[in-house]
mmCIF file of C-alpha atoms in Angstrom:
data_model
loop_
_atom_site.group_PDB
_atom_site.id
_atom_site.type_symbol
_atom_site.label_atom_id
_atom_site.label_comp_id
_atom_site.label_asym_id
_atom_site.label_seq_id
_atom_site.Cartn_x
_atom_site.Cartn_y
_atom_site.Cartn_z
ATOM 1 C CA UNK A 1 -34.499 143.117 146.840
ATOM 2 C CA UNK A 2 -35.998 139.662 146.395
ATOM 3 C CA UNK A 3 -39.231 137.718 146.554
ATOM 4 C CA UNK A 4 -40.043 134.177 147.660
ATOM 5 C CA UNK A 5 -43.814 134.122 147.174
ATOM 6 C CA UNK A 6 -45.817 131.505 145.270
ATOM 7 C CA UNK A 7 -46.663 134.177 142.710
ATOM 8 C CA UNK A 8 -43.042 134.871 141.804
ATOM 9 C CA UNK A 9 -42.326 131.143 141.503
ATOM 10 C CA UNK A 10 -45.036 130.980 138.850
ATOM 11 C CA UNK A 11 -43.717 134.137 137.179
ATOM 12 C CA UNK A 12 -40.163 132.731 137.093
ATOM 13 C CA UNK A 13 -41.373 129.539 135.377
ATOM 14 C CA UNK A 14 -43.384 131.588 132.891
ATOM 15 C CA UNK A 15 -40.505 133.927 132.081
ATOM 16 C CA UNK A 16 -37.940 131.126 132.015
ATOM 17 C CA UNK A 17 -39.790 129.479 129.123
ATOM 18 C CA UNK A 18 -40.137 132.758 127.253
ATOM 19 C CA UNK A 19 -36.548 133.842 127.837
ATOM 20 C CA UNK A 20 -35.298 130.505 126.510
ATOM 21 C CA UNK A 21 -36.742 131.563 123.135
ATOM 22 C CA UNK A 22 -34.557 134.679 123.027
ATOM 23 C CA UNK A 23 -31.061 134.878 121.618
ATOM 24 C CA UNK A 24 -29.821 136.517 124.839
ATOM 25 C CA UNK A 25 -30.824 133.715 127.227
ATOM 26 C CA UNK A 26 -31.034 130.515 125.182
ATOM 27 C CA UNK A 27 -27.704 129.101 126.472
ATOM 28 C CA UNK A 28 -27.601 130.365 130.081
ATOM 29 C CA UNK A 29 -27.524 127.726 132.837
ATOM 30 C CA UNK A 30 -31.002 126.991 134.217
ATOM 31 C CA UNK A 31 -30.183 127.644 137.921
ATOM 32 C CA UNK A 32 -28.266 130.846 137.227
ATOM 33 C CA UNK A 33 -31.002 132.121 134.909
ATOM 34 C CA UNK A 34 -33.797 131.462 137.424
ATOM 35 C CA UNK A 35 -31.902 133.147 140.290
ATOM 36 C CA UNK A 36 -31.325 136.204 138.118
ATOM 37 C CA UNK A 37 -34.937 136.303 136.906
ATOM 38 C CA UNK A 38 -35.960 136.576 140.576
ATOM 39 C CA UNK A 39 -33.440 139.365 141.243
ATOM 40 C CA UNK A 40 -34.162 141.432 138.114
ATOM 41 C CA UNK A 41 -37.926 140.938 138.280
ATOM 42 C CA UNK A 42 -38.118 141.777 142.001
ATOM 43 C CA UNK A 43 -36.188 145.008 141.509
ATOM 44 C CA UNK A 44 -38.238 145.988 138.459
ATOM 45 C CA UNK A 45 -41.507 145.423 140.326
ATOM 46 C CA UNK A 46 -40.348 147.148 143.517
ATOM 47 C CA UNK A 47 -39.272 150.249 141.616
ATOM 48 C CA UNK A 48 -42.388 150.257 139.423
ATOM 49 C CA UNK A 49 -44.603 150.075 142.502
ATOM 50 C CA UNK A 50 -42.828 153.074 144.013
ATOM 51 C CA UNK A 51 -42.681 155.081 140.772
ATOM 52 C CA UNK A 52 -43.579 153.671 137.306
ATOM 53 C CA UNK A 53 -40.944 155.945 135.751
ATOM 54 C CA UNK A 54 -38.083 154.772 137.997
ATOM 55 C CA UNK A 55 -35.332 152.747 136.360
ATOM 56 C CA UNK A 56 -33.581 149.722 137.819
ATOM 57 C CA UNK A 57 -29.814 150.072 137.447
ATOM 58 C CA UNK A 58 -27.470 147.107 137.043
ATOM 59 C CA UNK A 59 -23.842 146.314 136.193
ATOM 60 C CA UNK A 60 -22.660 144.812 132.908
ATOM 61 C CA UNK A 61 -19.171 144.013 134.213
ATOM 62 C CA UNK A 62 -17.931 141.312 136.589
ATOM 63 C CA UNK A 63 -16.959 143.943 139.160
ATOM 64 C CA UNK A 64 -20.616 144.472 140.062
ATOM 65 C CA UNK A 65 -21.095 140.868 141.233
ATOM 66 C CA UNK A 66 -18.825 139.891 144.155
ATOM 67 C CA UNK A 67 -17.877 136.220 144.420
ATOM 68 C CA UNK A 68 -18.038 136.301 148.227
ATOM 69 C CA UNK A 69 -21.332 135.159 149.780
ATOM 70 C CA UNK A 70 -20.813 137.943 152.342
ATOM 71 C CA UNK A 71 -21.595 140.571 149.683
ATOM 72 C CA UNK A 72 -23.632 138.444 147.269
ATOM 73 C CA UNK A 73 -25.735 136.011 149.342
ATOM 74 C CA UNK A 74 -27.978 135.007 146.419
ATOM 75 C CA UNK A 75 -24.930 134.455 144.146
ATOM 76 C CA UNK A 76 -26.262 136.684 141.380
ATOM 77 C CA UNK A 77 -23.877 136.516 138.404
ATOM 78 C CA UNK A 78 -23.111 138.772 135.459
ATOM 79 C CA UNK A 79 -23.963 136.269 132.728
ATOM 80 C CA UNK A 80 -27.405 135.565 134.165
ATOM 81 C CA UNK A 81 -28.282 139.223 134.731
ATOM 82 C CA UNK A 82 -27.237 140.169 131.189
ATOM 83 C CA UNK A 83 -29.261 137.270 129.791
ATOM 84 C CA UNK A 84 -32.383 138.317 131.693
ATOM 85 C CA UNK A 85 -32.005 142.045 130.934
ATOM 86 C CA UNK A 86 -31.312 141.573 127.231
ATOM 87 C CA UNK A 87 -33.932 138.831 126.923
ATOM 88 C CA UNK A 88 -36.632 141.014 128.500
ATOM 89 C CA UNK A 89 -35.717 143.730 126.009
ATOM 90 C CA UNK A 90 -36.024 141.258 123.139
ATOM 91 C CA UNK A 91 -39.490 140.350 124.419
ATOM 92 C CA UNK A 92 -40.327 144.080 124.684
ATOM 93 C CA UNK A 93 -41.177 143.700 128.367
ATOM 94 C CA UNK A 94 -38.744 146.427 129.418
ATOM 95 C CA UNK A 95 -37.220 149.595 128.054
ATOM 96 C CA UNK A 96 -33.451 149.548 128.499
ATOM 97 C CA UNK A 97 -30.366 151.667 128.014
ATOM 98 C CA UNK A 98 -26.755 150.495 128.152
ATOM 99 C CA UNK A 99 -24.379 152.253 130.509
ATOM 100 C CA UNK A 100 -21.206 154.068 129.554
ATOM 101 C CA UNK A 101 -18.001 155.374 131.073
ATOM 102 C CA UNK A 102 -16.245 158.549 129.952
ATOM 103 C CA UNK A 103 -12.702 157.626 128.857
ATOM 104 C CA UNK A 104 -11.136 160.748 130.396
ATOM 105 C CA UNK A 105 -13.247 161.871 133.356
ATOM 106 C CA UNK A 106 -14.166 158.345 134.579
ATOM 107 C CA UNK A 107 -17.786 159.410 134.994
ATOM 108 C CA UNK A 108 -20.798 157.774 133.400
ATOM 109 C CA UNK A 109 -23.982 155.833 134.046
ATOM 110 C CA UNK A 110 -24.873 152.256 134.896
ATOM 111 C CA UNK A 111 -27.062 150.298 132.506
ATOM 112 C CA UNK A 112 -30.746 150.579 133.381
ATOM 113 C CA UNK A 113 -34.141 148.994 132.772
ATOM 114 C CA UNK A 114 -37.725 150.125 133.191
ATOM 115 C CA UNK A 115 -40.708 147.755 133.161
ATOM 116 C CA UNK A 116 -43.462 148.534 130.677
ATOM 117 C CA UNK A 117 -47.063 148.810 131.937
ATOM 118 C CA UNK A 118 -47.978 145.932 129.609
ATOM 119 C CA UNK A 119 -45.390 143.697 131.334
ATOM 120 C CA UNK A 120 -46.737 144.543 134.792
ATOM 121 C CA UNK A 121 -50.302 143.869 133.654
ATOM 122 C CA UNK A 122 -49.304 140.540 132.066
ATOM 123 C CA UNK A 123 -47.577 139.357 135.260
ATOM 124 C CA UNK A 124 -50.614 140.168 137.376
ATOM 125 C CA UNK A 125 -53.042 138.621 134.897
ATOM 126 C CA UNK A 126 -51.141 135.367 134.348
ATOM 127 C CA UNK A 127 -49.405 134.774 137.697
ATOM 128 C CA UNK A 128 -51.036 137.146 140.210
ATOM 129 C CA UNK A 129 -47.628 138.785 140.883
ATOM 130 C CA UNK A 130 -47.796 142.481 141.845
ATOM 131 C CA UNK A 131 -45.366 144.981 143.452
ATOM 132 C CA UNK A 132 -46.916 144.341 146.892
ATOM 133 C CA UNK A 133 -45.378 140.840 146.937
ATOM 134 C CA UNK A 134 -41.827 142.185 146.814
ATOM 135 C CA UNK A 135 -39.813 142.394 150.025
ATOM 136 C CA UNK A 136 -37.010 144.861 150.669
ATOM 137 C CA UNK A 137 -33.659 143.230 151.252
ATOM 138 C CA UNK A 138 -31.151 145.723 152.582
ATOM 139 C CA UNK A 139 -27.416 145.662 152.002
ATOM 140 C CA UNK A 140 -26.479 142.020 152.698
ATOM 141 C CA UNK A 141 -23.405 143.248 154.555
ATOM 142 C CA UNK A 142 -23.419 146.358 156.731
ATOM 143 C CA UNK A 143 -19.644 146.351 157.327
ATOM 144 C CA UNK A 144 -17.815 146.570 154.001
ATOM 145 C CA UNK A 145 -14.058 146.310 153.488
ATOM 146 C CA UNK A 146 -12.495 147.419 150.187
ATOM 147 C CA UNK A 147 -9.054 146.842 148.731
ATOM 148 C CA UNK A 148 -6.675 149.303 147.054
ATOM 149 C CA UNK A 149 -8.743 149.170 143.841
ATOM 150 C CA UNK A 150 -12.043 149.817 145.611
ATOM 151 C CA UNK A 151 -13.279 146.215 145.327
ATOM 152 C CA UNK A 152 -15.246 144.609 148.164
ATOM 153 C CA UNK A 153 -13.136 141.934 149.843
ATOM 154 C CA UNK A 154 -13.859 139.277 152.460
ATOM 155 C CA UNK A 155 -12.454 139.426 155.993
ATOM 156 C CA UNK A 156 -12.379 137.291 159.170
ATOM 157 C CA UNK A 157 -14.992 138.095 161.809
ATOM 158 C CA UNK A 158 -13.690 139.691 165.003
ATOM 159 C CA UNK A 159 -15.343 141.200 168.039
ATOM 160 C CA UNK A 160 -14.694 144.609 166.499
ATOM 161 C CA UNK A 161 -16.529 143.816 163.233
ATOM 162 C CA UNK A 162 -19.413 142.240 165.171
ATOM 163 C CA UNK A 163 -19.674 145.383 167.326
ATOM 164 C CA UNK A 164 -19.691 147.582 164.202
ATOM 165 C CA UNK A 165 -22.517 145.504 162.706
ATOM 166 C CA UNK A 166 -24.609 145.322 165.897
ATOM 167 C CA UNK A 167 -24.424 149.108 166.284
ATOM 168 C CA UNK A 168 -25.568 149.618 162.678
ATOM 169 C CA UNK A 169 -28.426 147.138 163.059
ATOM 170 C CA UNK A 170 -29.651 148.904 166.199
ATOM 171 C CA UNK A 171 -29.494 152.304 164.521
ATOM 172 C CA UNK A 172 -31.258 151.079 161.382
ATOM 173 C CA UNK A 173 -34.031 149.553 163.516
ATOM 174 C CA UNK A 174 -34.483 152.950 165.139
ATOM 175 C CA UNK A 175 -34.763 154.556 161.683
ATOM 176 C CA UNK A 176 -37.419 151.998 160.715
ATOM 177 C CA UNK A 177 -39.586 153.437 163.481
ATOM 178 C CA UNK A 178 -39.708 156.847 161.804
ATOM 179 C CA UNK A 179 -41.142 158.107 158.529
ATOM 180 C CA UNK A 180 -38.504 160.177 156.726
ATOM 181 C CA UNK A 181 -39.923 162.065 153.754
ATOM 182 C CA UNK A 182 -39.767 165.265 151.709
ATOM 183 C CA UNK A 183 -42.203 168.126 152.231
ATOM 184 C CA UNK A 184 -44.985 167.429 149.679
ATOM 185 C CA UNK A 185 -45.211 171.137 148.833
ATOM 186 C CA UNK A 186 -41.539 171.169 147.750
ATOM 187 C CA UNK A 187 -40.771 170.594 144.069
ATOM 188 C CA UNK A 188 -37.707 168.379 143.786
ATOM 189 C CA UNK A 189 -35.290 169.589 141.069
ATOM 190 C CA UNK A 190 -35.554 167.388 137.949
ATOM 191 C CA UNK A 191 -31.876 166.337 138.178
ATOM 192 C CA UNK A 192 -32.404 164.890 141.684
ATOM 193 C CA UNK A 193 -33.827 161.378 142.004
ATOM 194 C CA UNK A 194 -34.491 160.111 145.519
ATOM 195 C CA UNK A 195 -35.869 156.849 146.837
ATOM 196 C CA UNK A 196 -37.061 157.816 150.322
ATOM 197 C CA UNK A 197 -37.353 154.109 151.238
ATOM 198 C CA UNK A 198 -33.558 153.977 151.178
ATOM 199 C CA UNK A 199 -32.745 155.070 154.725
ATOM 200 C CA UNK A 200 -30.454 152.407 156.208
ATOM 201 C CA UNK A 201 -26.758 152.961 156.901
ATOM 202 C CA UNK A 202 -23.714 150.783 156.303
ATOM 203 C CA UNK A 203 -20.000 151.476 156.813
ATOM 204 C CA UNK A 204 -17.217 151.293 154.235
ATOM 205 C CA UNK A 205 -13.572 150.772 155.238
ATOM 206 C CA UNK A 206 -10.769 151.269 152.725
ATOM 207 C CA UNK A 207 -7.376 149.923 151.597
ATOM 208 C CA UNK A 208 -7.943 146.580 153.315
ATOM 209 C CA UNK A 209 -7.855 148.100 156.818
ATOM 210 C CA UNK A 210 -10.458 148.724 159.501
ATOM 211 C CA UNK A 211 -8.296 151.667 160.574
ATOM 212 C CA UNK A 212 -9.067 153.577 157.355
ATOM 213 C CA UNK A 213 -12.444 154.990 156.344
ATOM 214 C CA UNK A 214 -15.487 153.638 158.142
ATOM 215 C CA UNK A 215 -17.787 156.438 157.032
ATOM 216 C CA UNK A 216 -21.506 155.875 157.596
ATOM 217 C CA UNK A 217 -23.266 155.931 154.225
ATOM 218 C CA UNK A 218 -26.392 154.690 152.466
ATOM 219 C CA UNK A 219 -29.505 156.878 153.026
ATOM 220 C CA UNK A 220 -30.940 158.958 150.192
ATOM 221 C CA UNK A 221 -30.572 162.198 152.177
ATOM 222 C CA UNK A 222 -26.783 162.062 151.966
ATOM 223 C CA UNK A 223 -26.866 162.719 148.217
ATOM 224 C CA UNK A 224 -29.624 165.337 148.344
ATOM 225 C CA UNK A 225 -28.882 169.005 147.651
ATOM 226 C CA UNK A 226 -28.774 171.530 150.487
ATOM 227 C CA UNK A 227 -32.158 172.868 149.366
ATOM 228 C CA UNK A 228 -33.762 169.420 149.364
ATOM 229 C CA UNK A 229 -32.266 168.499 152.744
ATOM 230 C CA UNK A 230 -33.921 171.582 154.242
ATOM 231 C CA UNK A 231 -37.299 170.079 153.227
ATOM 232 C CA UNK A 232 -36.833 166.747 155.008
ATOM 233 C CA UNK A 233 -39.636 165.775 157.393
ATOM 234 C CA UNK A 234 -39.384 163.191 160.187
ATOM 235 C CA UNK A 235 -42.786 161.812 161.157
ATOM 236 C CA UNK A 236 -44.288 164.840 159.399
ATOM 237 C CA UNK A 237 -42.270 167.353 161.424
ATOM 238 C CA UNK A 238 -39.779 169.837 159.885
ATOM 239 C CA UNK A 239 -36.075 169.378 160.603
ATOM 240 C CA UNK A 240 -33.055 171.620 161.108
ATOM 241 C CA UNK A 241 -29.539 170.737 159.947
ATOM 242 C CA UNK A 242 -26.875 172.128 162.253
ATOM 243 C CA UNK A 243 -23.562 173.048 160.657
ATOM 244 C CA UNK A 244 -20.532 173.565 162.905
ATOM 245 C CA UNK A 245 -17.689 175.409 161.194
ATOM 246 C CA UNK A 246 -14.279 173.655 161.331
ATOM 247 C CA UNK A 247 -15.740 171.089 163.742
ATOM 248 C CA UNK A 248 -12.891 168.574 163.458
ATOM 249 C CA UNK A 249 -10.238 171.220 164.030
ATOM 250 C CA UNK A 250 -12.069 172.378 167.156
ATOM 251 C CA UNK A 251 -12.198 168.784 168.430
ATOM 252 C CA UNK A 252 -8.446 168.370 167.871
ATOM 253 C CA UNK A 253 -7.639 171.655 169.660
ATOM 254 C CA UNK A 254 -9.910 170.602 172.526
ATOM 255 C CA UNK A 255 -8.061 167.265 172.843
ATOM 256 C CA UNK A 256 -4.759 169.133 172.815
ATOM 257 C CA UNK A 257 -5.928 171.344 175.650
#
C-alpha cells in the first residue's frame, strides 16, 4: 500500500521534521526514513479508513524486508520502519505493541500499530491527507519462490513464470469485477479478523523449485472458518461451497484407468 499524492508529500515533510526530534529516528538516513514514512503512514491510513480499530502489522527483523526489488520494489528497510514506528509511538500518534515468538511452539504475533483519532485529525487539518488518498498496491510479485528456509528468493524469468503471472493477473482482474463480502446479518466470531478488500491471489513455490508447491493463496476467505465461509456473498448473492471427498485420490484412480 502506498500513496503518491501531493497531500502525502506534505505529510511526509511534516512528519520527517517531527520524527527527527525523537530518539528513535534522529540518526536514520533521510531517504530511507522518508520512504518508510510513506509506507507506514499509507498502511495506517488505509486500515484506519476501513476500520479505525484495525492494526497495521509489521516485521521487526530483517527477514521481513527482502533485498530483491522483485519482492520489495520500494526498498523498504527494517531500520527505517523501526524508526518510524517507534518515533510515532514517542510522539503518541499511534498505539503500538511489540511482537513475540514462542520459544517452543514457534507461534506468536507480529508487531502492530494503530493510528489514534487525534493523529488522523491532525494529518487532515495540517496537510489535507485522508484515507481516501491511499491507493491499494497488491503483492508486488504474484509468483513467489522460496528457499529451504522459507525465504523469498529471486529467479530468472522464463516463459513458464510469465505464463503463471499472466494467468494470475487475468484471474485477479476478474475478481475485481465482483463484490465479495460477508452477509451483514452474520456476526463474525471475535477471534476472526477479515479484510474483505484482500481478494487477490498469488502463488508460492517451495524449496527453490517451480516443481514444488505452487498453491494459490492470498484472499481473506482462505483463512475464514467454515461457518464464516458459508456466509460469503458474491455481488450480494449467497454462495455454496462444494466439498468432494478424497478428490485427489479419485483423480489419480481415474488417470490410472
